[in-house]
Every structure is written in C-alpha cells, then in structure tokens.
Coordinates of C-alpha atoms in Angstrom, one line a residue:
M1 CA 0.0 0.0 0.0
K2 CA 1.4 3.4 -1.0
K3 CA 1.9 5.7 1.9
I4 CA 0.2 9.1 1.7
N5 CA 0.7 11.9 4.1
R6 CA -2.1 13.6 5.9
R7 CA -2.1 16.8 3.8
T8 CA -2.4 14.7 0.6
F9 CA -5.3 12.8 2.1
L10 CA -7.1 16.0 3.1
K11 CA -6.6 17.7 -0.2
A12 CA -7.9 14.7 -2.0
A13 CA -11.0 14.5 0.2
L14 CA -11.7 18.2 -0.1
T15 CA -11.6 18.1 -3.9
S16 CA -13.4 14.8 -4.3
G17 CA -16.9 15.9 -3.3
F18 CA -16.8 14.6 0.2
V19 CA -17.3 18.0 1.8
I20 CA -20.9 19.2 1.9
G21 CA -21.4 23.0 2.0
S22 CA -19.5 25.5 4.2
G23 CA -19.8 23.3 7.2
G24 CA -17.5 20.8 5.6
I25 CA -18.5 17.6 7.3
F26 CA -17.9 14.2 5.8
S27 CA -21.5 13.2 5.0
G28 CA -22.4 9.9 3.5
C29 CA -18.8 8.8 3.5
N30 CA -18.0 8.2 7.2
E31 CA -16.9 4.6 6.6
L32 CA -14.5 5.8 3.9
Y33 CA -13.2 8.5 6.1
R34 CA -12.7 6.2 9.0
S35 CA -11.0 3.6 6.8
A36 CA -8.6 6.3 5.4
E37 CA -7.9 7.7 8.8
N38 CA -7.2 4.2 10.2
S39 CA -4.9 3.6 7.2
L40 CA -3.0 6.8 8.0
N41 CA -2.7 5.8 11.7
S42 CA -1.5 2.3 10.8
L43 CA 1.1 3.8 8.6
G44 CA 2.5 5.5 11.6
E45 CA 2.1 9.1 10.4
K46 CA 3.2 11.5 13.1
I47 CA 1.1 14.7 13.7
T48 CA 3.1 17.2 15.6
S49 CA 1.4 19.4 18.2
D50 CA 3.4 22.4 17.3
L51 CA 0.9 24.6 15.6
D52 CA 0.3 28.0 17.2
A53 CA -3.2 29.2 16.6
K54 CA -3.3 32.6 18.4
F55 CA -6.4 34.0 20.0
L56 CA -8.2 30.7 19.4
R57 CA -11.9 31.3 20.3
Q58 CA -15.3 29.7 20.3
I59 CA -18.0 32.1 19.2
I60 CA -21.6 31.6 20.0
T61 CA -23.9 30.5 17.2
S62 CA -27.7 30.7 16.9
D63 CA -27.9 27.1 18.0
P64 CA -25.0 26.1 20.3
A65 CA -26.6 22.7 20.8
T66 CA -25.6 21.7 17.3
S67 CA -23.0 24.1 16.1
R68 CA -20.0 26.3 17.0
R69 CA -17.9 28.9 15.2
L70 CA -14.1 28.7 15.7
M71 CA -11.8 31.6 14.9
W72 CA -8.1 32.1 15.3
Q73 CA -5.1 34.1 14.0
T74 CA -1.7 33.0 12.7
D75 CA 1.6 34.7 12.1
S76 CA 1.7 33.6 8.5
K77 CA -0.7 32.2 6.0
M78 CA -1.8 28.6 6.5
S79 CA -1.7 26.2 3.5
A80 CA -4.5 23.7 4.4
P81 CA -6.3 24.9 7.5
T82 CA -8.8 22.5 8.9
V83 CA -10.5 21.6 12.2
E84 CA -10.7 18.1 13.5
V85 CA -13.7 17.4 15.8
K86 CA -14.3 14.2 17.7
I87 CA -16.4 13.0 20.6
K88 CA -14.3 13.1 23.8
N89 CA -12.0 10.1 24.2
S90 CA -13.0 8.7 20.8
D91 CA -10.9 8.1 17.7
D92 CA -13.3 9.0 14.9
A93 CA -13.0 12.7 13.9
K94 CA -14.8 14.8 11.4
I95 CA -12.9 17.3 9.3
F96 CA -14.1 20.8 8.8
P97 CA -12.4 23.2 6.4
A98 CA -11.5 26.7 7.6
A99 CA -11.9 29.8 5.5
E100 CA -9.6 32.8 5.3
S101 CA -11.1 35.8 6.9
F102 CA -8.2 38.2 6.7
F103 CA -8.6 41.8 7.6
T104 CA -6.4 44.9 8.1
D105 CA -6.9 47.3 10.9
D106 CA -4.6 49.6 13.0
G107 CA -1.9 49.1 10.3
E108 CA -1.8 45.3 10.9
E109 CA -2.8 42.6 8.5
N110 CA -4.5 39.8 10.4
F111 CA -4.1 36.3 9.1
Q112 CA -7.4 35.0 10.5
Y113 CA -9.4 31.8 9.9
T114 CA -13.0 30.8 10.6
A115 CA -14.5 27.4 10.7
E116 CA -18.1 26.5 10.9
I117 CA -18.7 23.4 13.0
K118 CA -22.1 21.9 12.3
N119 CA -24.3 18.9 12.8
L120 CA -23.1 18.2 16.3
S121 CA -25.2 16.4 18.8
P122 CA -26.8 18.3 21.8
D123 CA -25.4 17.8 25.3
T124 CA -22.2 16.1 24.1
E125 CA -18.6 16.6 25.0
Y126 CA -16.3 17.0 22.0
E127 CA -12.7 17.7 21.5
Y128 CA -11.2 19.7 18.6
R129 CA -7.9 20.8 17.3
I130 CA -6.7 23.1 14.5
S131 CA -4.6 21.4 11.8
D132 CA -2.4 22.4 8.9
G133 CA -0.8 19.5 7.0
E134 CA 1.3 17.5 9.4
H135 CA 1.0 20.2 12.1
A136 CA -1.7 20.7 14.7
T137 CA -2.6 22.2 18.0
N138 CA -3.4 20.2 21.1
F139 CA -7.0 19.1 21.5
F140 CA -9.4 21.5 23.4
A141 CA -12.9 20.9 24.9
L142 CA -16.1 21.8 23.1
K143 CA -19.4 21.0 24.8
T144 CA -22.7 21.5 23.1
S145 CA -25.7 22.9 25.0
S146 CA -28.8 21.0 26.2
D147 CA -32.2 21.7 27.5
K148 CA -31.0 21.2 31.0
K149 CA -30.1 23.9 33.6
F150 CA -27.1 26.0 32.6
K151 CA -24.9 28.7 34.0
A152 CA -23.3 31.7 32.2
I153 CA -20.9 34.3 33.4
I154 CA -21.7 37.9 32.6
F155 CA -18.9 40.5 32.5
P156 CA -19.6 44.2 32.4
D157 CA -17.3 46.8 30.7
S158 CA -13.8 45.4 30.6
Q159 CA -12.1 48.5 29.0
S160 CA -8.8 49.0 30.7
A161 CA -5.4 50.7 30.7
D162 CA -3.3 47.5 30.8
Y163 CA -6.0 44.7 31.3
N164 CA -4.4 43.2 34.3
V165 CA -7.5 43.9 36.4
W166 CA -9.7 42.5 33.7
G167 CA -7.6 39.3 33.8
D168 CA -7.8 39.0 37.5
V169 CA -11.6 39.5 37.6
A170 CA -12.2 37.2 34.7
N171 CA -10.0 34.4 35.9
S172 CA -11.5 34.6 39.4
A173 CA -14.9 34.3 37.9
F174 CA -14.0 31.3 35.8
E175 CA -12.1 29.6 38.7
K176 CA -15.2 30.0 41.0
N177 CA -17.6 28.8 38.3
P178 CA -16.1 25.9 36.5
D179 CA -19.6 24.7 35.5
A180 CA -20.2 27.9 33.4
E181 CA -21.1 26.9 29.8
F182 CA -20.6 30.3 28.1
F183 CA -19.8 33.9 28.9
V184 CA -20.9 37.4 27.8
N185 CA -19.2 40.7 27.8
V186 CA -21.8 43.6 27.9
G187 CA -19.8 46.0 25.6
D188 CA -16.8 48.3 25.9
I189 CA -14.7 45.2 25.7
V190 CA -11.7 47.4 25.0
D191 CA -11.1 51.1 25.6
N192 CA -10.2 51.9 22.0
G193 CA -11.7 49.8 19.2
E194 CA -8.9 50.4 16.7
D195 CA -6.0 49.8 19.1
S196 CA -4.9 46.2 18.2
S197 CA -2.7 45.9 21.3
Q198 CA -5.8 46.3 23.5
W199 CA -7.6 43.5 21.7
H200 CA -4.6 41.3 22.0
A201 CA -4.3 42.1 25.7
W202 CA -8.0 41.4 26.3
M203 CA -7.9 38.0 24.6
N204 CA -4.6 37.0 26.1
K205 CA -6.1 37.4 29.6
V206 CA -8.8 34.9 28.9
E207 CA -6.9 32.7 26.4
R208 CA -7.7 29.4 28.0
Q209 CA -11.4 30.1 28.5
L210 CA -11.9 31.4 24.9
K211 CA -10.7 28.0 23.6
I212 CA -13.2 26.0 25.6
L213 CA -16.3 28.2 26.2
P214 CA -18.4 30.0 23.6
F215 CA -18.3 33.7 23.9
A216 CA -21.2 36.1 23.2
P217 CA -20.0 39.6 22.7
V218 CA -22.0 42.8 23.0
M219 CA -20.7 45.9 21.1
G220 CA -20.2 49.1 23.1
N221 CA -19.4 52.6 22.1
H222 CA -15.7 52.2 22.7
E223 CA -15.6 49.6 20.0
T224 CA -16.4 52.4 17.5
Y225 CA -13.5 54.7 18.4
S226 CA -10.4 55.2 16.3
R227 CA -6.9 55.8 17.7
E228 CA -7.7 59.6 17.2
W229 CA -10.8 59.1 19.4
K230 CA -13.1 59.8 16.5
V231 CA -16.1 57.6 15.6
R232 CA -15.7 55.0 12.9
Q233 CA -17.2 51.6 12.0
P234 CA -16.4 48.9 14.6
V235 CA -13.9 47.1 12.2
A236 CA -12.0 45.1 14.7
Y237 CA -15.1 44.0 16.7
L238 CA -17.0 42.8 13.6
N239 CA -13.9 40.9 12.3
Y240 CA -12.8 39.3 15.6
F241 CA -16.3 38.1 16.5
S242 CA -18.3 36.5 13.7
V243 CA -21.5 36.3 15.6
P244 CA -24.8 35.0 14.1
E245 CA -26.2 37.0 11.1
N246 CA -29.4 39.0 11.7
G247 CA -30.6 39.1 8.1
V248 CA -30.1 42.9 7.8
E249 CA -27.2 43.4 5.4
K250 CA -26.6 47.1 6.3
F251 CA -26.2 46.2 10.0
S252 CA -24.8 42.7 9.6
R253 CA -23.9 41.2 13.0
R254 CA -24.3 44.4 15.0
F255 CA -27.2 42.7 16.7
Y256 CA -28.1 39.1 16.9
S257 CA -29.8 36.3 18.8
F258 CA -29.2 32.8 20.0
D259 CA -30.8 30.0 22.0
F260 CA -29.3 28.3 25.0
G261 CA -31.2 25.7 27.1
A262 CA -34.6 27.1 28.0
A263 CA -33.7 30.7 27.1
H264 CA -33.7 32.9 24.0
F265 CA -31.0 35.6 24.1
V266 CA -31.1 38.9 22.2
I267 CA -28.0 41.1 21.8
L268 CA -28.8 44.6 20.7
D269 CA -26.8 47.6 19.5
S270 CA -27.1 50.9 21.4
Q271 CA -24.5 52.8 19.4
W272 CA -26.9 55.0 17.4
D273 CA -25.4 58.3 18.7
E274 CA -22.1 57.1 17.3
L275 CA -23.2 55.3 14.1
G276 CA -26.6 56.7 13.2
K277 CA -30.2 56.5 14.5
E278 CA -31.5 54.5 11.6
I279 CA -30.7 51.3 13.5
I280 CA -33.3 52.0 16.2
D281 CA -36.3 51.3 14.0
V282 CA -34.5 48.6 12.1
Q283 CA -33.8 46.8 15.4
K284 CA -37.3 47.2 16.7
K285 CA -38.7 45.6 13.6
W286 CA -36.1 42.8 13.7
L287 CA -36.8 42.2 17.4
R288 CA -40.5 41.7 16.9
E289 CA -39.8 39.3 14.1
D290 CA -37.1 37.5 16.0
L291 CA -39.3 36.9 19.1
E292 CA -42.1 35.5 16.9
K293 CA -39.8 32.7 15.9
T294 CA -38.9 31.5 19.4
S295 CA -40.8 29.2 21.7
K296 CA -38.2 29.4 24.5
I297 CA -39.5 29.8 28.0
W298 CA -37.2 32.7 29.0
K299 CA -36.4 35.8 27.0
I300 CA -33.2 37.7 27.9
A301 CA -31.8 40.9 26.4
F302 CA -28.3 42.5 26.5
I303 CA -27.7 46.0 25.4
H304 CA -24.6 48.1 26.2
K305 CA -26.0 51.5 27.1
D306 CA -28.3 51.8 30.1
I307 CA -32.0 52.5 30.3
L308 CA -31.8 55.1 33.1
Q309 CA -30.4 58.6 33.2
Y310 CA -28.7 59.6 36.4
K311 CA -28.0 62.9 38.0
I312 CA -24.3 63.7 38.1
K313 CA -22.5 65.4 41.0
G314 CA -21.6 68.9 40.1
R315 CA -24.0 69.1 37.2
P316 CA -27.3 70.4 38.6
E317 CA -28.8 70.7 35.1
R318 CA -28.7 66.9 34.6
Q319 CA -32.0 65.4 35.7
E320 CA -32.9 61.9 36.8
G321 CA -35.0 60.0 34.3
F322 CA -34.8 57.6 31.4
S323 CA -32.3 57.4 28.6
D324 CA -33.2 57.2 25.0
V325 CA -32.4 53.5 25.2
G326 CA -35.0 53.2 27.9
E327 CA -37.5 55.3 26.1
N328 CA -37.1 53.4 22.8
F329 CA -36.9 49.8 24.0
M330 CA -38.5 49.4 27.5
P331 CA -42.1 49.5 26.1
L332 CA -41.1 46.9 23.5
F333 CA -39.4 44.7 26.0
E334 CA -42.6 44.7 28.0
K335 CA -44.8 44.0 25.0
L336 CA -42.6 41.1 23.9
N337 CA -42.6 39.7 27.5
F338 CA -38.9 39.8 28.1
D339 CA -37.9 38.5 31.5
A340 CA -34.6 40.2 32.1
V341 CA -32.5 43.0 30.5
F342 CA -28.8 43.5 31.2
T343 CA -27.1 46.8 30.5
A344 CA -23.6 48.3 31.2
H345 CA -21.8 51.6 30.2
L346 CA -22.0 53.4 33.5
H347 CA -19.4 51.3 35.4
T348 CA -21.6 50.8 38.4
Y349 CA -23.7 47.8 39.6
R350 CA -27.4 48.7 40.1
N351 CA -30.4 46.3 40.5
R352 CA -33.6 48.1 39.6
G353 CA -35.9 45.2 40.1
R354 CA -38.8 44.7 37.7
L355 CA -40.1 47.7 35.8
K356 CA -43.2 48.4 33.6
N357 CA -44.6 51.6 32.3
F358 CA -41.5 53.3 33.5
Q359 CA -42.1 52.4 37.2
S360 CA -41.7 49.5 39.5
D361 CA -44.0 46.7 38.7
E362 CA -43.6 43.0 39.4
T363 CA -45.1 42.1 36.0
G364 CA -42.4 43.8 34.0
P365 CA -38.9 42.7 33.0
L366 CA -36.0 42.7 35.5
Y367 CA -33.4 45.4 34.8
I368 CA -29.8 45.0 35.9
L369 CA -27.0 47.5 35.3
T370 CA -24.0 45.1 35.4
G371 CA -21.1 47.2 36.7
L372 CA -17.5 47.0 35.5
S373 CA -14.8 44.4 35.1
G374 CA -11.9 46.6 34.0
D375 CA -9.8 49.3 35.6
V376 CA -11.8 52.4 34.4
R377 CA -13.8 53.8 37.3
Y378 CA -16.1 56.8 37.8
P379 CA -15.8 57.3 41.6
G380 CA -18.5 59.4 43.2
L381 CA -20.0 60.5 39.8
W382 CA -23.5 59.2 39.9
I383 CA -26.3 60.2 42.3
D384 CA -28.5 57.3 43.2
H385 CA -31.6 56.9 41.1
A386 CA -35.0 56.5 42.7
L387 CA -35.4 53.1 40.9
D388 CA -32.2 51.7 42.2
K389 CA -33.0 48.8 44.6
V390 CA -29.5 47.5 45.2
V391 CA -26.2 49.5 44.7
A392 CA -22.8 48.0 44.7
P393 CA -20.7 48.8 47.8
Q394 CA -18.9 52.1 47.6
P395 CA -16.3 53.1 46.7
E396 CA -17.1 51.2 43.5
T397 CA -14.9 48.2 42.5
D398 CA -15.0 45.5 39.9
N399 CA -17.6 42.7 39.8
F400 CA -19.0 39.9 37.7
L401 CA -22.3 38.2 37.5
T402 CA -23.6 34.6 37.1
L403 CA -26.8 33.7 35.3
E404 CA -28.4 30.3 36.0
V405 CA -31.5 29.2 34.1
D406 CA -33.7 26.1 34.0
K407 CA -37.3 25.7 32.9
K408 CA -38.7 27.2 36.1
I409 CA -36.1 29.5 37.7
L410 CA -33.9 32.3 36.4
S411 CA -31.3 33.3 39.0
V412 CA -28.8 36.2 38.8
K413 CA -26.0 36.7 41.3
C414 CA -23.5 39.5 41.5
F415 CA -20.1 39.0 43.1
L416 CA -17.0 41.1 44.0
P417 CA -13.9 39.7 42.3
E418 CA -12.8 37.6 45.3
G419 CA -16.2 36.0 45.4
T420 CA -18.2 38.0 48.0
L421 CA -21.9 37.9 47.0
I422 CA -23.4 41.4 46.9
D423 CA -26.8 40.8 45.3
E424 CA -29.1 37.9 44.3
I425 CA -32.3 37.9 42.3
E426 CA -34.6 35.0 41.4
L427 CA -37.4 34.9 38.9
R428 CA -39.9 32.0 38.7
K429 CA -42.2 31.0 35.9

C-alpha cells in the first residue's frame, strides 16, 4: 500500500466531493473517512502538536446545541487549514475546512481563519484541534448545550489601561464557576476599538477560556473609536467576533440572537449616537420578528448603554429620568414579554428590580446594570436613582455576575472579584 501523508489525504478528500457546504462535514462517507484515517494511523504518520493558533476562540452560534464557530489568527498564511472534531475520548474525527477571513486594521494585516462546525449532537462533550498539514494544535474541549439547567458568566465593561485587572476579575470568575457553559461581555470590551494591542491584551487574559467556552460579545461605544478618538465603523469588533447573522445586510452582526437551554437571548446595538439613528427602528422591527420565531420559556436581552439617566454630581442641570435607550426599548421589552434585561456603560452595579410603564411593577422585566470588570472607574460620579433597589458597595470596585437558568427558575447573582456575594435575584415561571 502506497503511503500518503495527511495533507495529501485531506486535499484529495476536499476536492473529491466529500465535503458538503460550508460546514464541511464528511457526510455519507463516514466509513470511507474512518478507513482512510485508520490507514494513516496504521502507517505511523506523526502529527506534531506544534501549531500556534493565536487567540483561538469559540464564538456563540444561533444554536450552540448543534454548532459552533471557531476563529483564530496565525503569524503567517496557512496552507491547508482544517479543524478536527471528535467526541471526547473517541478516535473518529470529522474534518471541517477553515476559510480565510483576513482583515487589516490599525496598520496590521491579520491572518485570520474561521471554521463552521455543524451537525453536532446536543449535550455532548467533544474535542477539537486546528490542523495544517502535518502540524496541529493540542485538543481542546467543546461542549454542546442541552435543554437542562445552565450557568453563564456575565462580565460588564472590561475596557482598561493594561488589562491586568480584567484578567484578575475574569479568571477569578472562571475559577469559581467551573460549570459555566458560556460567557458574555456587555460591551466596551476594550477602551479603543482600533488599538490592536488592547484586543490582544483582552484576549490573552482569557486565552484558556476562549478556547473551551463559547463567547457572546456585545458591542459598546468604545468599540467604535479610532486611535484619534473619532467615531468609525467597529472594524476590529466585527472581524474578531463572527456572531450569528441578523438578516439585515446594512447592519450585519451588529445585533443578533441565539438560544441556550430554556432561554432565548437577544444582543442589541445601542450605538446610534455614534453610528446613526436608523438602526433604532431597524432593530425594533427585527426584534419583533425574532421573538415571533422562538418558543423558549425565558427571554433575555443584553444592550450596552443603560435604560436610566442619572443625576451627576456637580451638574445640577442633569436630571434623573430615562435614557433614549429606555424610552425606545423598554415599552417593546414589556410588549414582547422579556424576563430580564442586562445593560452596562456606567461602570456601576445597580439592580432596579422589575419595571413596567417606567415604574416599579412586578409584572415587568428585571433590569440589571451590570457594573465593571476593567480598571476604568467613575468614583462618586452618579447620584443614586429612585429606581435603584441595590447599589454596589462604595467606593465602587469590579464585579462579575452569574446567570443560572432552567425551565422554572432564572437566577442572577453579583459577586465582587474575590467571590463576595453582593446581590441575588430569582425569577420564577
């Protein structure tokens, strides 16, 4: 039998009609694939675990029970990029091709790759690795979601000067919640959206978790800033995080939704002051249509800017009330029966309880201002709002939240970085 190397096999497979669509799974030829793989193994081919896939990350998909999007960068162009996925501790792997998704920003050309992993089984532990010819990374965990109870970690604004605080907060949260199945950052992920060093620092601090947990990003206003602190399109954000499409080409991936367990999640864009107000009505229409398609028990929204307007110390002209985010979306959240809405932007944790018709009402959605997880603080700036039920201990420090959901209970907890519980809320169906 003539020996073929792994790259030759993959190239032959990819050009012989074995790959179906962009997902690239071997469909209808599993026996052939396994036979070929076993032949390769029996011939003693050595795959070296020396491939460096930088900023390797799992990105949430619309259905994380059956799919996942993998993204990574490299220092140079890959010749035959693929992803191998197998059930944990098994030998049979499926091969998914990766597509080039190169982009240039901040004067840097990014050699970036994206792979669509599809047709997975719910509630299953997988392993995956990135391959390029005879070179590969180590295997990393990939677990699909189920309809069982799940936990997510929520991080508020992580924008920072050097991202050490962000790393400390994030890693403390992950260490204390090893059962978390995905995580969210509620916008202002970095301080300057064009500064590539900040994106690298942010991802480096959570390198291990990005490889094994799906990430659901929310865009904040700081993602729209250039190095000259002028507003521009969020180039880096949109390229680094290929979130689910929303069907609106002009605003592709600036807002999106996904399911997880018993919940339907909606991620909205609040950057109309920076990028144009047209998106307000577009999102409202999309939100109505999106909610019509879901039968999930719980409906949860994330939007970066907050729903309330606060008085500010030293500025008597600034009055307490509701922001344009609140005025535009709170009535719609109520009409569409949302259960919880998480915001950020103000770098302070505030629990407002449940609101309806712009006042406290136990039949309305729960509104949580999530706080901060970076090192940019606004000490003594805000004057407490009449609707604030719980305020983080002062002077303000960092925090993170957990969200636990099953078919009957939605639980939100807020913690200081070292693990001190400062607030807990529970909703029941």
